[in-house]
Short mmCIF file of C-alpha atoms and ligand atoms in Angstrom, two decimals:
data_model
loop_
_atom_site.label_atom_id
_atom_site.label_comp_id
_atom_site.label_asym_id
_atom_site.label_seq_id
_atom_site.Cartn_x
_atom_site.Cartn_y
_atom_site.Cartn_z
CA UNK N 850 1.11 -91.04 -109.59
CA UNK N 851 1.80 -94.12 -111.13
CA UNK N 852 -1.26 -96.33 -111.95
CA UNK N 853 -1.42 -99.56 -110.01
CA UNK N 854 -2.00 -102.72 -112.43
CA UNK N 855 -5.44 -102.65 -111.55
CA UNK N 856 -6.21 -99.48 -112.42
CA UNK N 857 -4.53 -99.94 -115.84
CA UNK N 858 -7.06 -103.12 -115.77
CA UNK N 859 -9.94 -100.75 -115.92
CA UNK N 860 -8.93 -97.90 -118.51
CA UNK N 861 -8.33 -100.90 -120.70
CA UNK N 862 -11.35 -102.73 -120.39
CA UNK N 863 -13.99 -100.06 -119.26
CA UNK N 864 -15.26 -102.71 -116.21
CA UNK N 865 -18.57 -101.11 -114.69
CA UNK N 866 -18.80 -99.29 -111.19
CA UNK N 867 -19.41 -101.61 -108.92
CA UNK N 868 -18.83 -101.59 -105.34
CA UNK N 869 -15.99 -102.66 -102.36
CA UNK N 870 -16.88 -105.83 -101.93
CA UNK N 871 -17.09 -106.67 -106.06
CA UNK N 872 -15.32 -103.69 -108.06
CA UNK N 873 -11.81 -105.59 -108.34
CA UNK N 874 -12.85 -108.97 -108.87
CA UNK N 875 -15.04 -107.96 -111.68
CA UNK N 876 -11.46 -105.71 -113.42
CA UNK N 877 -9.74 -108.65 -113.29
CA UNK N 878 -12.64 -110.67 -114.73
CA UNK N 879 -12.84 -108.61 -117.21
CA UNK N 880 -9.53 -108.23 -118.56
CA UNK N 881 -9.35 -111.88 -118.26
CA UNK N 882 -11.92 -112.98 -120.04
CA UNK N 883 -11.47 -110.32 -122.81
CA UNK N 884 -8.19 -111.90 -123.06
CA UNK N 885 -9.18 -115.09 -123.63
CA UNK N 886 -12.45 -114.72 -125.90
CA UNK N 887 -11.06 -111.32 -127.73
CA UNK N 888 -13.88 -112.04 -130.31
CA UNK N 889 -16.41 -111.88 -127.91
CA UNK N 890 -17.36 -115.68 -128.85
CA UNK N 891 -18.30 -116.41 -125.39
CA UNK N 892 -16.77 -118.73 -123.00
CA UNK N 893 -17.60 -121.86 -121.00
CA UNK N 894 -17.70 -120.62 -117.08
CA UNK N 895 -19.27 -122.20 -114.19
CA UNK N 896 -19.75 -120.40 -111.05
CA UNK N 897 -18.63 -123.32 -108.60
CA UNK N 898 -21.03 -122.54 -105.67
CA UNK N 899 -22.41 -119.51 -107.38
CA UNK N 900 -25.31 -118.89 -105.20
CA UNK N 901 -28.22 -116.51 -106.67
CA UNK N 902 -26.14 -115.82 -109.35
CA UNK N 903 -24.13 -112.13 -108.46
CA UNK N 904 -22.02 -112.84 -110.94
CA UNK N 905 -23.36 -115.76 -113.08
CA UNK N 906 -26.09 -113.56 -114.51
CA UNK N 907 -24.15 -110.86 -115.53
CA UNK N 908 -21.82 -113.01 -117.46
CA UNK N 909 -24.43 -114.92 -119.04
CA UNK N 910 -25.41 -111.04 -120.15
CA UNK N 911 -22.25 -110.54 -121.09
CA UNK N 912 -22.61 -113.67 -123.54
CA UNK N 913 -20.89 -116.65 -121.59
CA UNK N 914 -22.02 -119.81 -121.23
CA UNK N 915 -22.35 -120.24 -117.40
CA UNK N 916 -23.05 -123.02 -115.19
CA UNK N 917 -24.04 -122.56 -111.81
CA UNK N 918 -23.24 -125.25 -109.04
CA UNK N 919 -24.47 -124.76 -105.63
CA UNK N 920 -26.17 -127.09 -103.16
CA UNK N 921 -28.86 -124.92 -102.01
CA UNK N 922 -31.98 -125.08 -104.21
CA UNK N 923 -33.60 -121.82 -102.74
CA UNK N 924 -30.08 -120.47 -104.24
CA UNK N 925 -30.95 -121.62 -107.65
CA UNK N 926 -34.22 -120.88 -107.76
CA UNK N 927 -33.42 -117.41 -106.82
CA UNK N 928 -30.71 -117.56 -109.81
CA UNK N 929 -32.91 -118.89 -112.25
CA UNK N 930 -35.79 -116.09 -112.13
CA UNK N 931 -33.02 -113.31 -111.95
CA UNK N 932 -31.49 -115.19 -114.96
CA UNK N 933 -35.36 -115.51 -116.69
CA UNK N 934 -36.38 -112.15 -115.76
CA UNK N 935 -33.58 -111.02 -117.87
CA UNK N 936 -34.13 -113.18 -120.62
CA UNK N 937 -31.23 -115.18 -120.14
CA UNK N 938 -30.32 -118.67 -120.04
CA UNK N 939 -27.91 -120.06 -116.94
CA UNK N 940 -27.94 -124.03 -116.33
CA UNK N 941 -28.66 -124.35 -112.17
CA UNK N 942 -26.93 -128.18 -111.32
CA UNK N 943 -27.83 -129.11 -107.72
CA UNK N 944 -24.41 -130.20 -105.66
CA UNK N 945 -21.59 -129.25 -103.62
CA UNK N 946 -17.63 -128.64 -104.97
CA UNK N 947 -16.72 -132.48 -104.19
CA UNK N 948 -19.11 -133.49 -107.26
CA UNK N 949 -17.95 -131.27 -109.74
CA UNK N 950 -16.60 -133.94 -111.68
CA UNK N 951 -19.70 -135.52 -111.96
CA UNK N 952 -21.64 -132.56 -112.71
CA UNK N 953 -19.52 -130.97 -114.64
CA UNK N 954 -17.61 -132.69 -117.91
CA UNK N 955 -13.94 -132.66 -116.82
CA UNK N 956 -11.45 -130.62 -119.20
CA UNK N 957 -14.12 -128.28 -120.37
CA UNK N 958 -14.58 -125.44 -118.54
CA UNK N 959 -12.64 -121.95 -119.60
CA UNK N 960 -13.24 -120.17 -116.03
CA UNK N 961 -14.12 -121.81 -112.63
CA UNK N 962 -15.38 -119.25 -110.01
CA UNK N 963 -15.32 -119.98 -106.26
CA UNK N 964 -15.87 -117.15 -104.60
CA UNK N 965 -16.17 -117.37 -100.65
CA UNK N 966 -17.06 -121.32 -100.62
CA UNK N 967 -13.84 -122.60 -100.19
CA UNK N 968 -13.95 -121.31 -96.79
CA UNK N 969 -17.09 -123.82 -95.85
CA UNK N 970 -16.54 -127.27 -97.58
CA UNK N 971 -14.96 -130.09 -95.66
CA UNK N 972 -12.14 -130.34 -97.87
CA UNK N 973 -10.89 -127.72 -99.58
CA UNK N 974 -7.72 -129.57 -101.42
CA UNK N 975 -10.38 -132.12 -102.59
CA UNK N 976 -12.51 -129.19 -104.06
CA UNK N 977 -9.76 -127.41 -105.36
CA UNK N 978 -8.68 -130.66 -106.99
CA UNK N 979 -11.92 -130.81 -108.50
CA UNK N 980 -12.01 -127.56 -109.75
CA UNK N 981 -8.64 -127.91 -111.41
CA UNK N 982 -10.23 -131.26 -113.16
CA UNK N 983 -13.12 -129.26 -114.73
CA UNK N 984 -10.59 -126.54 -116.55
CA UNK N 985 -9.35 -126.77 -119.45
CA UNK N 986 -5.22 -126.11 -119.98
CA UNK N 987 -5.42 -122.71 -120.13
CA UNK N 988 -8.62 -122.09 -118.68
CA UNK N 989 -8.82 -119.65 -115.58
CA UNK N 990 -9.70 -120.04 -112.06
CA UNK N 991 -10.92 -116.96 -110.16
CA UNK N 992 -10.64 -117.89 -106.56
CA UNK N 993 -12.05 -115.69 -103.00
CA UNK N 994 -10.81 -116.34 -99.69
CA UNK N 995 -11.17 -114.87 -96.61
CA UNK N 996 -7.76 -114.04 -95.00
CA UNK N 997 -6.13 -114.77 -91.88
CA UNK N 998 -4.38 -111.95 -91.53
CA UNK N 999 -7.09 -109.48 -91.72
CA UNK N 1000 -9.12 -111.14 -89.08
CA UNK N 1001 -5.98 -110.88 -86.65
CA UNK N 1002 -5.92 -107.13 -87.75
CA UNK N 1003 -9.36 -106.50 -87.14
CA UNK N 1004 -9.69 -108.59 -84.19
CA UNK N 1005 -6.67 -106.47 -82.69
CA UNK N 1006 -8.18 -103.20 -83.20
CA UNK N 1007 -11.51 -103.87 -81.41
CA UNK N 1008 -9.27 -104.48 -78.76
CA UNK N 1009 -9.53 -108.38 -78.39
CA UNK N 1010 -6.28 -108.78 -78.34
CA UNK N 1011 -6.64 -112.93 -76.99
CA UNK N 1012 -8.72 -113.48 -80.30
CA UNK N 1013 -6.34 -111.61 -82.54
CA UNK N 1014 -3.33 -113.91 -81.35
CA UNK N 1015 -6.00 -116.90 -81.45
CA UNK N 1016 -6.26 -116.90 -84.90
CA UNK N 1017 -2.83 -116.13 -85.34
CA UNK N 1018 -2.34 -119.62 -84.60
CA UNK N 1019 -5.79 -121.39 -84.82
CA UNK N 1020 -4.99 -124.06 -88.14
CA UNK N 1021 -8.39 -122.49 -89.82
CA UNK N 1022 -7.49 -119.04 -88.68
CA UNK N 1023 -10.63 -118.57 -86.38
CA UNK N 1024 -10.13 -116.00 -83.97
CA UNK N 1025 -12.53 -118.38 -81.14
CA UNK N 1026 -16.10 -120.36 -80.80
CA UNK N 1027 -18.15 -117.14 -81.79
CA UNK N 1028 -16.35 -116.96 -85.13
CA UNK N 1029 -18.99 -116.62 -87.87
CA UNK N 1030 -15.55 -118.08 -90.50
CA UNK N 1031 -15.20 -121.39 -90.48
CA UNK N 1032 -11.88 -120.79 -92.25
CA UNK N 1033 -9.12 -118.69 -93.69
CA UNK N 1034 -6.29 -119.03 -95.35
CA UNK N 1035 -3.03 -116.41 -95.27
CA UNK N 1036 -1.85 -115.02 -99.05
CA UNK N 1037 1.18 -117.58 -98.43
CA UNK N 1038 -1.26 -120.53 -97.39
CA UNK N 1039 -4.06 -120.01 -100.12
CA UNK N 1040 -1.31 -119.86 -103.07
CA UNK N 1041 0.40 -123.14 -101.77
CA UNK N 1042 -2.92 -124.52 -101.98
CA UNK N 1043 -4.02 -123.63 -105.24
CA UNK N 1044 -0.58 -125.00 -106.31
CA UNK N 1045 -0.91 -128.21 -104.37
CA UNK N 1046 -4.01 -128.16 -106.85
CA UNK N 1047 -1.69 -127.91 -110.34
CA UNK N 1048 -2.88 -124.12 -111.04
CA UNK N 1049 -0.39 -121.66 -111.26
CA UNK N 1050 -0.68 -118.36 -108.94
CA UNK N 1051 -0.90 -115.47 -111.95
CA UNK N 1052 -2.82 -112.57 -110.33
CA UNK N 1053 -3.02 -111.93 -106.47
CA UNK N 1054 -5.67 -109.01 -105.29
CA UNK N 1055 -6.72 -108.02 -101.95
CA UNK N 1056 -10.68 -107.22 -101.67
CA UNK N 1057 -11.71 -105.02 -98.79
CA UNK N 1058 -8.54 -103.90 -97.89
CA UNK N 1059 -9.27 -100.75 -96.32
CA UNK N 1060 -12.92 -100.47 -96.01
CA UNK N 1061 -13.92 -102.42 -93.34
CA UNK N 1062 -11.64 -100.49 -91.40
CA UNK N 1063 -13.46 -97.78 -92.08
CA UNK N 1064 -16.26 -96.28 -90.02
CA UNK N 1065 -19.54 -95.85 -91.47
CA UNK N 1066 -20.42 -92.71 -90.21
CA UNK N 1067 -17.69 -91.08 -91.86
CA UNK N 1068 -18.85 -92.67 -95.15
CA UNK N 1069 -22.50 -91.71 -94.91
CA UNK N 1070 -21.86 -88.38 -93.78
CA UNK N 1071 -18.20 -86.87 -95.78
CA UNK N 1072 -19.56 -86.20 -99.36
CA UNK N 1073 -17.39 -87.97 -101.85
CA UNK N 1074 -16.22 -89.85 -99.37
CA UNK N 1075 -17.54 -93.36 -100.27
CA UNK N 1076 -16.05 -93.28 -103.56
CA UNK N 1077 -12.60 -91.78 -102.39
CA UNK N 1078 -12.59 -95.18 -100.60
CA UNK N 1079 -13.65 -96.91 -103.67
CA UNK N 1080 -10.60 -95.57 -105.76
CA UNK N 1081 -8.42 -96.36 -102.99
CA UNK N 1082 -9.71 -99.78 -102.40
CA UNK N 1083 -8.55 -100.43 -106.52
CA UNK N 1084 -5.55 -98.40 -106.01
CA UNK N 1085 -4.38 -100.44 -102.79
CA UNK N 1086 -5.39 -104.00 -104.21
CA UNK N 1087 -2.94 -105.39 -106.11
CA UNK N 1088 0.10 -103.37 -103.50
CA UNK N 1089 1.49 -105.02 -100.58
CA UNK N 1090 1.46 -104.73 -97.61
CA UNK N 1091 -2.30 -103.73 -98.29
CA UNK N 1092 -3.27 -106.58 -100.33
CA UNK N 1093 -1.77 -108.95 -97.73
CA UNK N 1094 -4.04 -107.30 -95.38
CA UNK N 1095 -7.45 -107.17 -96.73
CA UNK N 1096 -10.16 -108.99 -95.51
CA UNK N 1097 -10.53 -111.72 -98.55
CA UNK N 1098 -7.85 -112.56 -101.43
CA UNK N 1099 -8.67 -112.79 -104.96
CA UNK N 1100 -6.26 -115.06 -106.64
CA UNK N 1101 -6.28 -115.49 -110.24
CA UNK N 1102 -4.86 -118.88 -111.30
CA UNK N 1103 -3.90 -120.76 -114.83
CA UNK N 1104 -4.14 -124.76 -115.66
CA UNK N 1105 -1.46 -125.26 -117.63
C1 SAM S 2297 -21.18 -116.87 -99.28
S1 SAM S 2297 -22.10 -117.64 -100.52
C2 SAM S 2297 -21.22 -117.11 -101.96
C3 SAM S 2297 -22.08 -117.11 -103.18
C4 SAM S 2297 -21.37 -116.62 -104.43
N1 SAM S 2297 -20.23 -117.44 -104.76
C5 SAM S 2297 -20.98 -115.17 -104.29
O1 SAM S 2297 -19.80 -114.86 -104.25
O2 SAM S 2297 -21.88 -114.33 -104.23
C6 SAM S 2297 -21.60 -119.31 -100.35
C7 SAM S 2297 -22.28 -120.23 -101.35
O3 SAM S 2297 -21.65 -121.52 -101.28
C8 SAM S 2297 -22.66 -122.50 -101.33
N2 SAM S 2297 -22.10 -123.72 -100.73
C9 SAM S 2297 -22.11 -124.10 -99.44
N3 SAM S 2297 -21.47 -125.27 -99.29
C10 SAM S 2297 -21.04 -125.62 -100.52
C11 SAM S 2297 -20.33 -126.74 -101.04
N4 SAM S 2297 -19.93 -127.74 -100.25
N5 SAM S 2297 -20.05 -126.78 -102.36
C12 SAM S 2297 -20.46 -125.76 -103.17
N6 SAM S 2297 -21.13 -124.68 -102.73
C13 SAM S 2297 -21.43 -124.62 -101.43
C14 SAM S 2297 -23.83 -121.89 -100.60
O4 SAM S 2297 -25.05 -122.53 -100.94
C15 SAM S 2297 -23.75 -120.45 -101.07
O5 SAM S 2297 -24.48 -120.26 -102.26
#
């Protein structure tokens, strides 16, 4: 069988195991950032509502300058002694995507993550906007999202069939009231957005595509089973119409 992009991704760069919810993001992090800093310099990267620091710390390991914004000090305390325990250095600024440009010195950042934020500040174009103002040309945005479509999918299949159409139309893509999301965007949606932004779409992965589909049981009982699903999750990622289905979109986008 052919090898999907993502897979080529992986023999080239030797990414680590990881799992569903993290495995593909982190390929094409890797081969990203390898790309840019083939020297192994280390790059300017600030994880734009990076949390505790899932995936600040290990590319501050990995020899990165990183930056973590996030408005929840318990957040950054939390990423600080994961960072210390570790021996590593990540700078914790206190604030929310709308003051990146205050935070952060405009024009100088290689990579800007925002991974699953988007979907809960009051203006996403704004942030977005931001985040464009903090790259460099050239530099990379890795962007998460939860999608639409899977939430009509998945709504469907439980057999709420009112919610599934709900969010079909719903402008945030919330299937009704009870709707942990705030918001989603559909592969279509999310790109015109990061374009409205000046980035330009490079990379578009689904995360999740199959496994939450999946029932547990058959996972914690089948042996091999959970990382059968795990190749087929990096198989099916960058493929439509599986990509366009999975539950959050990973696009990759360029400044410049
Ligand atoms: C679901 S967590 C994701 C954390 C991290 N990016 C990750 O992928 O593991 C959402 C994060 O966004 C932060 N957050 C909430 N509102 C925000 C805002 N307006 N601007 C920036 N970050 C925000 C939260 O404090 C939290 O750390």
């Amino acid at each position: 069988m052919e090898l999907s992009r993502t897979e080529r991704q992986r023999s080239r760069t030797g990414a680590p195991a990881s799992g569903v919810r993290t495995a593909v993001v982190w390929e094409v992090l890797s081969v990203t950032l390898h790309e840019a800093d083939p020297a192994g310099a280390g790059l300017v990267v600030v994880d734009a509502g990076g949390g505790t620091g899932g995936f600040a710390v290990p590319l501050a390991e990995a020899g990165h300058r990183v930056t973590v914004v996030d408005p929840s000090p318990d957040s950054l305390a939390a990423l600080q002694r994961r960072a210390a325990e570790r021996g590593l250095q990540v700078a914790a600024l206190q604030g929310d995507l709308g003051d990146l440009l205050q935070l952060v010195e405009p024009g100088s950042a290689d990579l800007v993550l925002c991974h699953s934020v988007l979907e809960v500040v009051d203006d996403p174009s704004a942030a977005l906007a931001a985040v464009a103002g903090i790259l460099k040309p050239g530099g990379r945005l890795s962007l998460l999202v939860a999608n639409r479509d899977a939430a009509v999918l998945a709504r469907a299949l439980v057999g709420r069939s009112d919610e599934a159409a709900h969010a079909l139309t719903d402008p945030a893509g919330r299937w009704g009231p009870a709707d942990g999301t705030t918001r989603r965007w559909t592969p279509a949606g999310i790109a015109a957005l990061v374009v409205a932004a000046g980035l330009s779409v490079e990379q578009v992965h689904g995360v999740r595509t199959v496994s939450d589909l999946v029932p547990s049981a058959v996972l914690d009982t089948e042996p091999g089973a959970a990382a059968a699903l795990l190749a087929l999750e990096r198989t099916l990622s960058d493929r439509s119409p599986f990509r366009d289905l999975a539950t959050q979109l990973h696009i990759l986008a360029r400044k410049g």
